[in-house]
Amino acid sequence: MSRRACRALALLAILVAWREQTACAGGLNVSSGEAEESRRSDGGAPRDVPQRHRRSWVWNQFFVLEEYTGNEPLYVGKLHSDVDKGATSIFTIDENTGDIHATKRLDREAQAYYTLSAQAVDRITNLPVEPRSEFVVKVQDINDNEPKFLDGPYLAGVPEMSPLGTMVVQVAATDADDPTYGNSARVVYSIIHGQPYFSVEPKTGVIRTALPNMDRETRDQYVLVIQAKDMVGQMGGLSGTTSVTVTLTDVNDNPPRFPHKNYQYTVQESLPVQSVVARFKAADADIGSNAEMDYRIMDGDGPGQFNITTDEDSQDGVLLLLKPLDFETKSSFSLRIEATNRNIDSSFLSLGPFSDTTSVKVTVEDVNEPPVFAAPLSRMVVPEDARVGTSIGRVSAHDPDNINSAIRYSIDRNTDLERFFNVDALSGIISTAKPLDREANSVHNLTIFAIESQDPTQIGRGVALVTVQDINDNAPVFAIDYETLLCENTMPGQVIQTISAVDRDEPLKGHSFSFSLAAPIAVNLNFTLRDNRDNTASILTKRGGFQRREQPVYRLPVLIRDSGTPALSSTNTLSVRVCDCDADGVALSCGAIAYTSTGLSTGALMAILGCIVTLLVMVLLIVMMRRRRKVPLILEEERDIRENIVRYDDEGGGEEDTEAFDMVTLRNLNVMRDPSIRRDVTPDTPTFFHYASAARPPYKTLPDNVVFREFIWDRLKDADVDPSAPPYDSLQTYAFEGSGSVAESLSSLESLSTDSDQNYDYLSNWGPRFKKLADLYGNSEGSSRVFS
């Protein structure tokens, strides 16, 4: 047998022995590679030529203990082959014996197995005698990891009043150890803190309630400590813990309750409508939507006086005022209020009615209110021709307070700037203070003040709407300024102008105007007027053949009459200009034309021109002479020794303004066109009494403040109606000393006419002014007193 064959037989024996040893130890499994012997084809006959025989590794898996902390390398196993060589950085192999050692500490949780490769080589030739092969080294697990709650800590919630055993949450712990090997990863759960309120299932980690009817209003949060222990909870196992915060969520298990059964509030009667009268709240231990409630007024006096709503933020009941309060009418109100939960859970109806009631009393306080008008708006009508002082209506106000203070009335002059009206301070009667003109202002909107006498700061306001009725006081006039053109070739009966009228009055039935030509033009031979009966009239020609040279302009006085009572009329002049027109009737030129006789010679023209120049020179001389002559302010022959008052409504430019009015009027004050017509101005302020001489009351019967006024008005009336008075206003002096005293004369001169003692007892009847005199001289008994 050759040397190579001897080696092969020796190696085979070693591998067989190692396999048996490994099988007996129970720590190795047979690998998938099986040993095969290389047999010679000649039945074992020896040859001189060396031949290679296939060898195979003898192993399946090697196991190494994790977390080994010994000082010596940890023995893993032994490889048997012809030639062994090689190792990794973790494992080493003895090339002679095949022993494998781990040189580092291994962690199964970091790497559970390692794959190694080996190859046998010839020591002499260093040539591989076996193909490269791989084997696995598996790290064996030990219980070196405690369970961990990767999702902790936990937050969970469960409704309050939940039944026993209601699931809250499920916890889960993980163990990094090998779950397929031993009990290192088999975990059980237990509750360390949180009993007796909750429990946990050992195997599943499900947490459940352990007590029924837990009340959130008593305690709303619990903190549990849950433990997870491996090795099935046996001693020596590792454990981990986590916390579970359980919150009891609210359910509607508490009805609302008013803290008080009676509430009282006080408000002033001047509180505006829609103001808050009171706020109150029914207590509810629930929260959120379970505490929402609605309020309503069940019953009470003053229906419709109040309304109640819910403040959605605070759940307060808000009592609102719907109608104005009046202390004098009703000084207190009693209401019954109900509060009801909005969201009722039928599961808790057995806990009682989810509503409550309370009583609310509202007391009204009196305040000093301003006067109130019986009618905020008073409508009054007055004709525009009403005399000054005419009563047109009355306003009335009263003090709404119990004091019932007296009222004084006045007009807000901002609404009556021109002071057309007055109001009696005590009676409230409104009267006219000036003549009215509907055409200037047809409606007057007056604000009337009603002021308390005791407290002038309390002012009530009312409105008096005064409508001015129209009277027929304006005559109709032309609607526009007409420009009437008449062609020379106009035929008779042709309409040359249609006219209409306007009237500032506004009769109820509308305007109805009538037109006619005023006399003496009504019978002229040139034009005629046709009333169209529709408030218009047409001007027609009576003839043809009008010539501008004969008469360029015709003036027609047109009489227009309205339908008022009494009817008013006016005469309006219509100017008709004669024009040269074309064939279509379009005016080419109108008015007068220059006329030159064809037979006038040059000498005649020169004579006419000379006459014109002479006349111009004479006019200039006259003007110059008049300028040099000083004209007296008053005519010498009618010098009037008194001051004269001249009225002219002009606000000119001062002393240098001589064009604003006619200065001749000032110098010739006595010039009158018609001596029977007065030229002065009638006073604006009317008298308070009629001036008929028969109706005049004697001055002695009138009050002192009226005597002088009536005397002056009488003299003014006499001057106004006197046609012989000068036609201008003049200052007149009247030595009038009044109506006299009821005591007549007290002169002592009359005492000389009698010889007997005088009796002065009548002084006591003359009033308080003569009381002192009556005390001195009256009641004489036998004594004689004579004035000297």
Short mmCIF file of C-alpha atoms in Angstrom, two decimals, residues 286-746:
data_model
loop_
_atom_site.label_atom_id
_atom_site.label_comp_id
_atom_site.label_asym_id
_atom_site.label_seq_id
_atom_site.Cartn_x
_atom_site.Cartn_y
_atom_site.Cartn_z
CA ASP A 286 -71.83 67.16 33.44
CA ILE A 287 -69.64 68.81 30.85
CA GLY A 288 -69.71 69.50 27.12
CA SER A 289 -72.87 68.70 25.23
CA ASN A 290 -74.22 66.82 28.25
CA ALA A 291 -74.41 70.13 30.15
CA GLU A 292 -76.18 72.07 27.38
CA MET A 293 -79.63 73.25 28.39
CA ASP A 294 -82.57 75.31 27.21
CA TYR A 295 -84.50 77.86 29.28
CA ARG A 296 -88.12 78.86 28.90
CA ILE A 297 -90.70 80.99 30.71
CA MET A 298 -93.36 78.62 31.95
CA ASP A 299 -95.79 81.21 33.27
CA GLY A 300 -95.93 84.67 34.83
CA ASP A 301 -97.63 88.03 34.63
CA GLY A 302 -96.93 90.50 31.84
CA PRO A 303 -97.07 88.08 28.88
CA GLY A 304 -94.79 89.14 26.07
CA GLN A 305 -92.90 91.52 28.35
CA PHE A 306 -89.78 89.31 28.61
CA ASN A 307 -87.96 86.61 26.68
CA ILE A 308 -85.26 84.19 27.79
CA THR A 309 -82.42 82.71 25.76
CA THR A 310 -79.35 80.53 26.44
CA ASP A 311 -75.82 81.87 26.34
CA GLU A 312 -74.12 79.10 24.36
CA ASP A 313 -70.70 79.85 25.86
CA SER A 314 -71.61 79.88 29.55
CA GLN A 315 -75.00 78.11 29.43
CA ASP A 316 -76.49 81.02 31.37
CA GLY A 317 -80.14 81.89 31.09
CA VAL A 318 -80.38 85.46 29.75
CA LEU A 319 -83.62 87.32 30.50
CA LEU A 320 -84.31 90.05 27.89
CA LEU A 321 -86.76 92.96 27.89
CA LEU A 322 -89.20 92.93 24.96
CA LYS A 323 -91.48 95.86 25.81
CA PRO A 324 -90.83 99.20 27.53
CA LEU A 325 -91.33 99.29 31.29
CA ASP A 326 -93.62 101.76 33.02
CA PHE A 327 -93.41 102.04 36.76
CA GLU A 328 -96.72 103.90 36.94
CA THR A 329 -98.49 101.08 35.10
CA LYS A 330 -96.83 98.01 36.67
CA SER A 331 -94.03 98.05 39.22
CA SER A 332 -93.14 94.33 39.45
CA PHE A 333 -93.30 91.07 37.48
CA SER A 334 -93.22 87.42 38.64
CA LEU A 335 -91.96 84.70 36.31
CA ARG A 336 -91.44 80.93 36.54
CA ILE A 337 -88.39 79.68 34.63
CA GLU A 338 -87.58 76.09 33.59
CA ALA A 339 -84.15 74.72 32.60
CA THR A 340 -84.03 71.42 30.63
CA ASN A 341 -81.07 69.39 29.36
CA ARG A 342 -80.82 69.59 25.61
CA ASN A 343 -79.28 66.09 25.05
CA ILE A 344 -80.89 63.49 27.31
CA ASP A 345 -79.49 59.92 27.47
CA SER A 346 -82.34 57.46 27.74
CA SER A 347 -80.07 55.08 29.69
CA PHE A 348 -80.19 57.38 32.70
CA LEU A 349 -83.81 58.44 32.76
CA SER A 350 -84.21 56.53 35.97
CA LEU A 351 -81.99 59.08 37.73
CA GLY A 352 -84.86 61.56 37.66
CA PRO A 353 -86.27 64.34 35.44
CA PHE A 354 -83.54 66.22 33.62
CA SER A 355 -85.10 69.65 34.27
CA ASP A 356 -85.62 72.10 37.11
CA THR A 357 -87.68 75.24 37.78
CA THR A 358 -87.19 78.46 39.72
CA SER A 359 -89.09 81.70 40.40
CA VAL A 360 -87.84 85.10 39.23
CA LYS A 361 -89.21 88.43 40.47
CA VAL A 362 -88.39 91.63 38.57
CA THR A 363 -88.97 94.92 40.41
CA VAL A 364 -89.26 98.15 38.41
CA GLU A 365 -87.74 101.34 39.82
CA ASP A 366 -89.26 104.73 39.06
CA VAL A 367 -87.15 107.32 37.21
CA ASN A 368 -87.92 110.92 36.33
CA GLU A 369 -89.09 110.67 32.73
CA PRO A 370 -89.54 113.52 30.27
CA PRO A 371 -93.04 114.63 29.30
CA VAL A 372 -94.88 112.49 26.79
CA PHE A 373 -97.03 113.91 24.00
CA ALA A 374 -100.51 112.52 23.60
CA ALA A 375 -99.78 112.23 19.87
CA PRO A 376 -96.14 112.20 18.72
CA LEU A 377 -97.26 113.70 15.40
CA SER A 378 -99.96 116.37 15.25
CA ARG A 379 -101.30 117.35 11.83
CA MET A 380 -102.68 120.86 11.40
CA VAL A 381 -104.10 122.78 8.45
CA VAL A 382 -104.16 126.54 8.00
CA PRO A 383 -105.17 128.64 4.96
CA GLU A 384 -102.41 130.80 3.60
CA ASP A 385 -104.51 133.93 4.00
CA ALA A 386 -104.96 133.36 7.75
CA ARG A 387 -104.52 136.48 9.79
CA VAL A 388 -101.62 136.78 12.20
CA GLY A 389 -102.56 135.29 15.55
CA THR A 390 -104.94 132.70 14.10
CA SER A 391 -105.01 129.51 16.20
CA ILE A 392 -104.38 126.48 14.04
CA GLY A 393 -104.21 123.65 16.57
CA ARG A 394 -103.10 122.46 19.96
CA VAL A 395 -100.49 120.03 21.25
CA SER A 396 -100.80 118.25 24.57
CA ALA A 397 -98.23 116.49 26.75
CA HIS A 398 -98.23 115.11 30.26
CA ASP A 399 -95.71 114.09 32.88
CA PRO A 400 -95.73 110.27 33.07
CA ASP A 401 -94.36 110.31 36.63
CA ASN A 402 -96.49 110.31 39.73
CA ILE A 403 -95.41 113.87 40.47
CA ASN A 404 -97.37 115.07 37.44
CA SER A 405 -95.32 118.23 37.06
CA ALA A 406 -96.69 121.19 35.09
CA ILE A 407 -95.66 121.41 31.44
CA ARG A 408 -94.42 124.42 29.45
CA TYR A 409 -94.33 124.39 25.66
CA SER A 410 -91.96 126.01 23.19
CA ILE A 411 -91.03 125.71 19.52
CA ASP A 412 -87.61 124.54 18.41
CA ARG A 413 -86.65 127.59 16.38
CA ASN A 414 -84.25 125.52 14.31
CA THR A 415 -87.39 124.10 12.70
CA ASP A 416 -89.01 127.56 12.39
CA LEU A 417 -86.17 129.90 11.51
CA GLU A 418 -88.44 132.64 10.14
CA ARG A 419 -90.73 132.42 13.19
CA PHE A 420 -93.98 131.91 11.33
CA PHE A 421 -95.63 130.33 14.38
CA ASN A 422 -95.94 130.75 18.14
CA VAL A 423 -97.04 128.32 20.81
CA ASP A 424 -98.70 129.28 24.06
CA ALA A 425 -96.39 128.13 26.85
CA LEU A 426 -99.23 126.94 29.09
CA SER A 427 -102.02 125.78 26.80
CA GLY A 428 -99.96 124.43 23.87
CA ILE A 429 -102.08 126.31 21.30
CA ILE A 430 -100.14 126.99 18.11
CA SER A 431 -100.93 130.21 16.24
CA THR A 432 -99.58 132.11 13.27
CA ALA A 433 -97.02 134.85 13.92
CA LYS A 434 -96.51 136.03 10.34
CA PRO A 435 -98.47 135.98 7.09
CA LEU A 436 -98.07 132.65 5.30
CA ASP A 437 -97.37 132.01 1.66
CA ARG A 438 -98.11 128.52 0.39
CA GLU A 439 -96.14 129.15 -2.79
CA ALA A 440 -93.01 129.81 -0.70
CA ASN A 441 -93.52 126.99 1.83
CA SER A 442 -96.48 124.66 1.72
CA VAL A 443 -95.57 122.49 4.72
CA HIS A 444 -94.00 123.47 8.04
CA ASN A 445 -92.48 120.72 10.17
CA LEU A 446 -92.29 122.08 13.70
CA THR A 447 -90.60 120.40 16.65
CA ILE A 448 -92.42 121.21 19.89
CA PHE A 449 -90.65 121.03 23.25
CA ALA A 450 -92.57 120.02 26.37
CA ILE A 451 -90.52 120.98 29.45
CA GLU A 452 -91.23 120.02 33.05
CA SER A 453 -91.59 123.05 35.25
CA GLN A 454 -89.97 121.39 38.26
CA ASP A 455 -87.08 119.85 36.30
CA PRO A 456 -86.29 121.77 33.12
CA THR A 457 -83.77 119.09 32.10
CA GLN A 458 -86.67 116.75 31.35
CA ILE A 459 -87.73 117.70 27.84
CA GLY A 460 -90.18 115.82 25.66
CA ARG A 461 -90.34 116.28 21.92
CA GLY A 462 -93.28 116.18 19.57
CA VAL A 463 -93.85 117.11 15.95
CA ALA A 464 -96.51 119.44 14.57
CA LEU A 465 -96.93 119.13 10.80
CA VAL A 466 -98.63 122.29 9.55
CA THR A 467 -100.00 122.19 6.00
CA VAL A 468 -100.75 125.55 4.36
CA GLN A 469 -103.91 125.46 2.26
CA ASP A 470 -103.84 127.19 -1.06
CA ILE A 471 -106.01 130.19 -1.88
CA ASN A 472 -106.30 131.88 -5.22
CA ASP A 473 -103.86 134.73 -4.69
CA ASN A 474 -101.75 134.49 -7.86
CA ALA A 475 -102.91 135.57 -11.30
CA PRO A 476 -102.02 133.42 -14.33
CA VAL A 477 -99.24 134.58 -16.67
CA PHE A 478 -97.66 133.44 -19.92
CA ALA A 479 -95.92 130.09 -19.56
CA ILE A 480 -92.83 131.47 -21.38
CA ASP A 481 -91.68 134.64 -23.07
CA TYR A 482 -93.06 134.11 -26.53
CA GLU A 483 -91.26 135.33 -29.66
CA THR A 484 -93.87 135.49 -32.39
CA LEU A 485 -92.77 135.99 -36.00
CA LEU A 486 -95.21 136.98 -38.74
CA CYS A 487 -94.33 136.60 -42.40
CA GLU A 488 -95.34 139.41 -44.72
CA ASN A 489 -97.04 136.95 -47.06
CA THR A 490 -99.16 135.39 -44.27
CA MET A 491 -102.73 134.61 -45.36
CA PRO A 492 -105.83 135.53 -43.36
CA GLY A 493 -106.94 132.98 -40.72
CA GLN A 494 -103.47 131.54 -40.27
CA VAL A 495 -102.33 130.52 -36.75
CA ILE A 496 -99.14 132.39 -35.95
CA GLN A 497 -98.75 131.48 -32.26
CA THR A 498 -100.16 129.06 -29.65
CA ILE A 499 -99.91 130.34 -26.10
CA SER A 500 -100.40 128.74 -22.66
CA ALA A 501 -100.36 129.97 -19.08
CA VAL A 502 -99.06 129.00 -15.65
CA ASP A 503 -100.35 129.81 -12.17
CA ARG A 504 -98.43 129.45 -8.92
CA ASP A 505 -101.62 128.39 -7.18
CA GLU A 506 -102.65 124.75 -7.06
CA PRO A 507 -106.44 124.34 -7.01
CA LEU A 508 -107.77 120.96 -6.00
CA LYS A 509 -109.57 120.47 -9.33
CA GLY A 510 -106.66 121.69 -11.40
CA HIS A 511 -106.21 124.85 -13.45
CA SER A 512 -108.71 126.08 -15.97
CA PHE A 513 -107.62 129.21 -17.86
CA SER A 514 -109.59 131.37 -20.28
CA PHE A 515 -107.91 133.62 -22.87
CA SER A 516 -109.13 136.76 -24.64
CA LEU A 517 -107.77 139.91 -26.23
CA ALA A 518 -107.95 142.87 -23.92
CA ALA A 519 -109.88 145.93 -25.00
CA PRO A 520 -109.51 147.98 -27.15
CA ILE A 521 -107.44 145.48 -29.17
CA ALA A 522 -110.29 142.98 -29.06
CA VAL A 523 -111.92 144.64 -32.10
CA ASN A 524 -108.72 145.19 -34.12
CA LEU A 525 -108.57 144.28 -37.80
CA ASN A 526 -105.22 142.52 -37.74
CA PHE A 527 -105.43 139.61 -35.28
CA THR A 528 -107.90 137.52 -33.36
CA LEU A 529 -107.62 135.02 -30.48
CA ARG A 530 -109.21 131.59 -30.28
CA ASP A 531 -109.51 129.91 -26.87
CA ASN A 532 -108.83 126.19 -27.35
CA ARG A 533 -110.52 125.27 -24.03
CA ASP A 534 -107.47 123.16 -22.99
CA ASN A 535 -105.56 125.90 -21.19
CA THR A 536 -104.10 127.06 -24.52
CA ALA A 537 -105.09 129.71 -27.05
CA SER A 538 -104.19 130.37 -30.68
CA ILE A 539 -103.41 133.76 -32.24
CA LEU A 540 -104.74 134.03 -35.83
CA THR A 541 -104.42 136.67 -38.50
CA LYS A 542 -107.52 138.48 -39.74
CA ARG A 543 -105.95 139.74 -42.92
CA GLY A 544 -102.92 139.35 -45.10
CA GLY A 545 -100.45 141.70 -46.66
CA PHE A 546 -98.49 142.79 -43.62
CA GLN A 547 -95.59 145.12 -44.44
CA ARG A 548 -92.56 145.76 -42.27
CA ARG A 549 -92.26 149.26 -43.64
CA GLU A 550 -95.73 150.10 -42.45
CA GLN A 551 -95.47 148.53 -38.96
CA PRO A 552 -92.62 146.19 -37.98
CA VAL A 553 -94.07 145.15 -34.58
CA TYR A 554 -97.60 144.56 -33.26
CA ARG A 555 -98.31 144.29 -29.55
CA LEU A 556 -101.33 142.27 -28.48
CA PRO A 557 -102.56 142.50 -24.87
CA VAL A 558 -103.83 139.03 -23.92
CA LEU A 559 -106.14 138.74 -20.92
CA ILE A 560 -105.76 135.45 -18.98
CA ARG A 561 -108.28 134.53 -16.28
CA ASP A 562 -108.17 131.56 -13.89
CA SER A 563 -111.06 129.58 -12.39
CA GLY A 564 -110.43 130.40 -8.73
CA THR A 565 -112.82 131.96 -6.28
CA PRO A 566 -112.57 134.84 -6.66
CA ALA A 567 -111.11 134.59 -10.14
CA LEU A 568 -107.88 136.44 -10.87
CA SER A 569 -106.67 137.71 -14.22
CA SER A 570 -103.66 139.41 -15.74
CA THR A 571 -102.88 141.10 -19.01
CA ASN A 572 -99.81 139.85 -20.83
CA THR A 573 -98.42 141.52 -23.92
CA LEU A 574 -97.57 139.38 -26.92
CA SER A 575 -95.14 140.99 -29.36
CA VAL A 576 -95.58 140.05 -33.04
CA ARG A 577 -92.69 140.93 -35.33
CA VAL A 578 -93.23 141.18 -39.05
CA CYS A 579 -90.55 139.35 -41.03
CA ASP A 580 -89.46 138.86 -44.60
CA CYS A 581 -89.79 135.11 -45.26
CA ASP A 582 -88.84 132.77 -48.06
CA ALA A 583 -91.22 130.55 -49.97
CA ASP A 584 -91.17 127.94 -47.19
CA GLY A 585 -92.15 130.44 -44.53
CA VAL A 586 -88.71 130.70 -42.94
CA ALA A 587 -88.02 134.20 -41.60
CA LEU A 588 -85.06 135.89 -43.28
CA SER A 589 -85.11 139.31 -41.63
CA CYS A 590 -87.45 140.92 -39.13
CA GLY A 591 -88.14 144.35 -37.67
CA ALA A 592 -87.99 147.86 -39.10
CA ILE A 593 -86.06 148.67 -42.30
CA ALA A 594 -84.40 151.87 -43.40
CA TYR A 595 -86.62 153.85 -45.81
CA THR A 596 -85.08 156.28 -48.35
CA SER A 597 -87.18 158.21 -50.85
CA THR A 598 -85.88 157.86 -54.37
CA GLY A 599 -86.86 161.44 -55.11
CA LEU A 600 -84.80 163.03 -52.29
CA SER A 601 -82.10 165.33 -53.66
CA THR A 602 -78.58 165.85 -52.35
CA GLY A 603 -79.34 169.36 -51.15
CA ALA A 604 -82.26 168.14 -49.10
CA LEU A 605 -80.08 165.53 -47.49
CA MET A 606 -77.46 168.16 -46.57
CA ALA A 607 -80.16 170.38 -45.03
CA ILE A 608 -81.46 167.50 -42.93
CA LEU A 609 -77.94 166.69 -41.80
CA GLY A 610 -77.33 170.32 -40.80
CA CYS A 611 -80.49 170.39 -38.72
CA ILE A 612 -79.39 167.25 -36.89
CA VAL A 613 -76.00 168.77 -36.09
CA THR A 614 -77.61 171.97 -34.80
CA LEU A 615 -79.92 170.00 -32.54
CA LEU A 616 -77.00 168.03 -31.13
CA VAL A 617 -75.09 171.24 -30.30
CA MET A 618 -78.10 172.68 -28.52
CA VAL A 619 -78.56 169.54 -26.48
CA LEU A 620 -74.91 169.62 -25.41
CA LEU A 621 -75.21 173.26 -24.30
CA ILE A 622 -78.30 172.51 -22.26
CA VAL A 623 -76.63 169.58 -20.54
CA MET A 624 -73.57 171.64 -19.64
CA MET A 625 -75.70 174.39 -18.18
CA ARG A 626 -77.68 171.95 -16.05
CA ARG A 627 -74.49 170.48 -14.69
CA ARG A 628 -73.25 173.89 -13.54
CA ARG A 629 -76.51 174.74 -11.87
CA LYS A 630 -76.86 173.60 -8.25
CA VAL A 631 -80.19 171.95 -7.78
CA PRO A 632 -81.60 172.25 -4.23
CA LEU A 633 -82.52 169.06 -2.44
CA ILE A 634 -86.06 170.37 -1.84
CA LEU A 635 -88.03 172.57 -4.18
CA GLU A 636 -88.12 176.17 -3.02
CA GLU A 637 -91.80 176.62 -3.66
CA GLU A 638 -92.74 173.61 -1.53
CA ARG A 639 -90.14 173.60 1.20
CA ASP A 640 -91.31 171.27 3.96
CA ILE A 641 -89.78 171.97 7.35
CA ARG A 642 -89.67 168.45 8.76
CA GLU A 643 -87.57 165.35 8.55
CA ASN A 644 -88.67 162.86 5.96
CA ILE A 645 -88.13 159.11 6.02
CA VAL A 646 -87.57 157.56 2.59
CA ARG A 647 -87.76 153.80 2.34
CA TYR A 648 -85.84 151.96 -0.35
CA ASP A 649 -84.91 148.32 0.06
CA ASP A 650 -81.43 148.57 -1.36
CA GLU A 651 -78.08 147.75 0.17
CA GLY A 652 -75.83 149.59 -2.28
CA GLY A 653 -72.13 150.18 -2.30
CA GLY A 654 -72.07 153.12 0.14
CA GLU A 655 -71.63 156.84 -0.42
CA GLU A 656 -70.06 156.40 -3.86
CA ASP A 657 -72.97 154.32 -5.16
CA THR A 658 -75.33 156.69 -7.05
CA GLU A 659 -76.77 154.13 -9.44
CA ALA A 660 -78.60 151.92 -6.98
CA PHE A 661 -81.62 154.20 -6.78
CA ASP A 662 -83.03 157.29 -8.37
CA MET A 663 -81.62 160.39 -6.65
CA VAL A 664 -84.38 162.51 -8.16
CA THR A 665 -86.83 160.77 -5.85
CA LEU A 666 -85.00 162.20 -2.87
CA ARG A 667 -84.97 165.70 -4.32
CA ASN A 668 -88.61 165.73 -5.48
CA LEU A 669 -90.52 164.08 -2.70
CA ASN A 670 -93.85 165.72 -3.53
CA VAL A 671 -94.14 164.49 -7.11
CA MET A 672 -97.33 162.44 -7.53
CA ARG A 673 -98.86 161.11 -10.69
CA ASP A 674 -102.25 160.62 -9.10
CA PRO A 675 -102.96 162.58 -5.93
CA SER A 676 -105.78 160.22 -4.99
CA ILE A 677 -103.47 157.20 -4.73
CA ARG A 678 -101.17 156.70 -1.79
CA ARG A 679 -97.55 155.92 -2.69
CA ASP A 680 -96.25 154.94 0.73
CA VAL A 681 -95.94 151.40 2.11
CA THR A 682 -98.60 149.83 4.29
CA PRO A 683 -97.22 148.65 7.64
CA ASP A 684 -96.46 144.93 7.81
CA THR A 685 -97.70 144.45 11.37
CA PRO A 686 -101.49 144.43 11.58
CA THR A 687 -103.43 145.94 14.41
CA PHE A 688 -105.18 143.82 16.94
CA PHE A 689 -108.48 145.72 16.71
CA HIS A 690 -110.74 146.91 13.91
CA TYR A 691 -110.43 150.59 13.14
CA ALA A 692 -113.99 151.44 12.39
CA SER A 693 -114.72 154.53 14.44
CA ALA A 694 -117.93 153.10 15.74
CA ALA A 695 -116.16 149.94 16.97
CA ARG A 696 -113.27 151.67 18.66
CA PRO A 697 -113.28 151.08 22.40
CA PRO A 698 -112.69 154.12 24.59
CA TYR A 699 -109.12 154.40 25.66
CA LYS A 700 -110.00 154.51 29.30
CA THR A 701 -111.42 150.98 29.17
CA LEU A 702 -108.23 149.47 27.76
CA PRO A 703 -105.16 148.30 29.67
CA ASP A 704 -102.28 150.76 29.91
CA ASN A 705 -100.01 148.71 27.68
CA VAL A 706 -102.69 148.67 24.96
CA VAL A 707 -103.79 152.31 25.15
CA PHE A 708 -100.68 153.76 23.60
CA ARG A 709 -100.47 151.08 20.96
CA GLU A 710 -104.06 151.59 19.87
CA PHE A 711 -103.66 155.34 19.83
CA ILE A 712 -100.66 155.10 17.52
CA TRP A 713 -102.42 152.60 15.23
CA ASP A 714 -105.45 154.90 15.03
CA ARG A 715 -103.28 157.83 13.98
CA LEU A 716 -101.43 155.70 11.46
CA LYS A 717 -104.69 154.45 10.00
CA ASP A 718 -105.96 157.98 9.66
CA ALA A 719 -102.78 158.99 7.86
CA ASP A 720 -102.97 156.01 5.53
CA VAL A 721 -106.52 156.70 4.38
CA ASP A 722 -106.08 160.48 4.12
CA PRO A 723 -105.61 161.33 0.39
CA SER A 724 -104.31 164.79 1.23
CA ALA A 725 -101.38 163.44 3.23
CA PRO A 726 -97.94 163.64 1.60
CA PRO A 727 -97.03 160.54 -0.48
CA TYR A 728 -94.13 159.53 1.74
CA ASP A 729 -93.58 158.36 5.27
CA SER A 730 -93.07 161.16 7.76
CA LEU A 731 -92.40 161.39 11.45
CA GLN A 732 -95.35 162.75 13.41
CA THR A 733 -95.37 163.68 17.08
CA TYR A 734 -98.51 163.23 19.16
CA ALA A 735 -98.66 164.75 22.66
CA PHE A 736 -100.77 161.92 24.08
CA GLU A 737 -100.58 161.36 27.81
CA GLY A 738 -102.68 158.22 28.10
CA SER A 739 -106.20 157.62 29.28
CA GLY A 740 -105.77 159.28 32.66
CA SER A 741 -105.97 158.00 36.20
CA VAL A 742 -109.01 156.56 37.91
CA ALA A 743 -108.33 159.04 40.71
CA GLU A 744 -108.67 161.97 38.30
CA SER A 745 -106.98 165.15 39.54
CA LEU A 746 -105.42 165.41 42.97
#
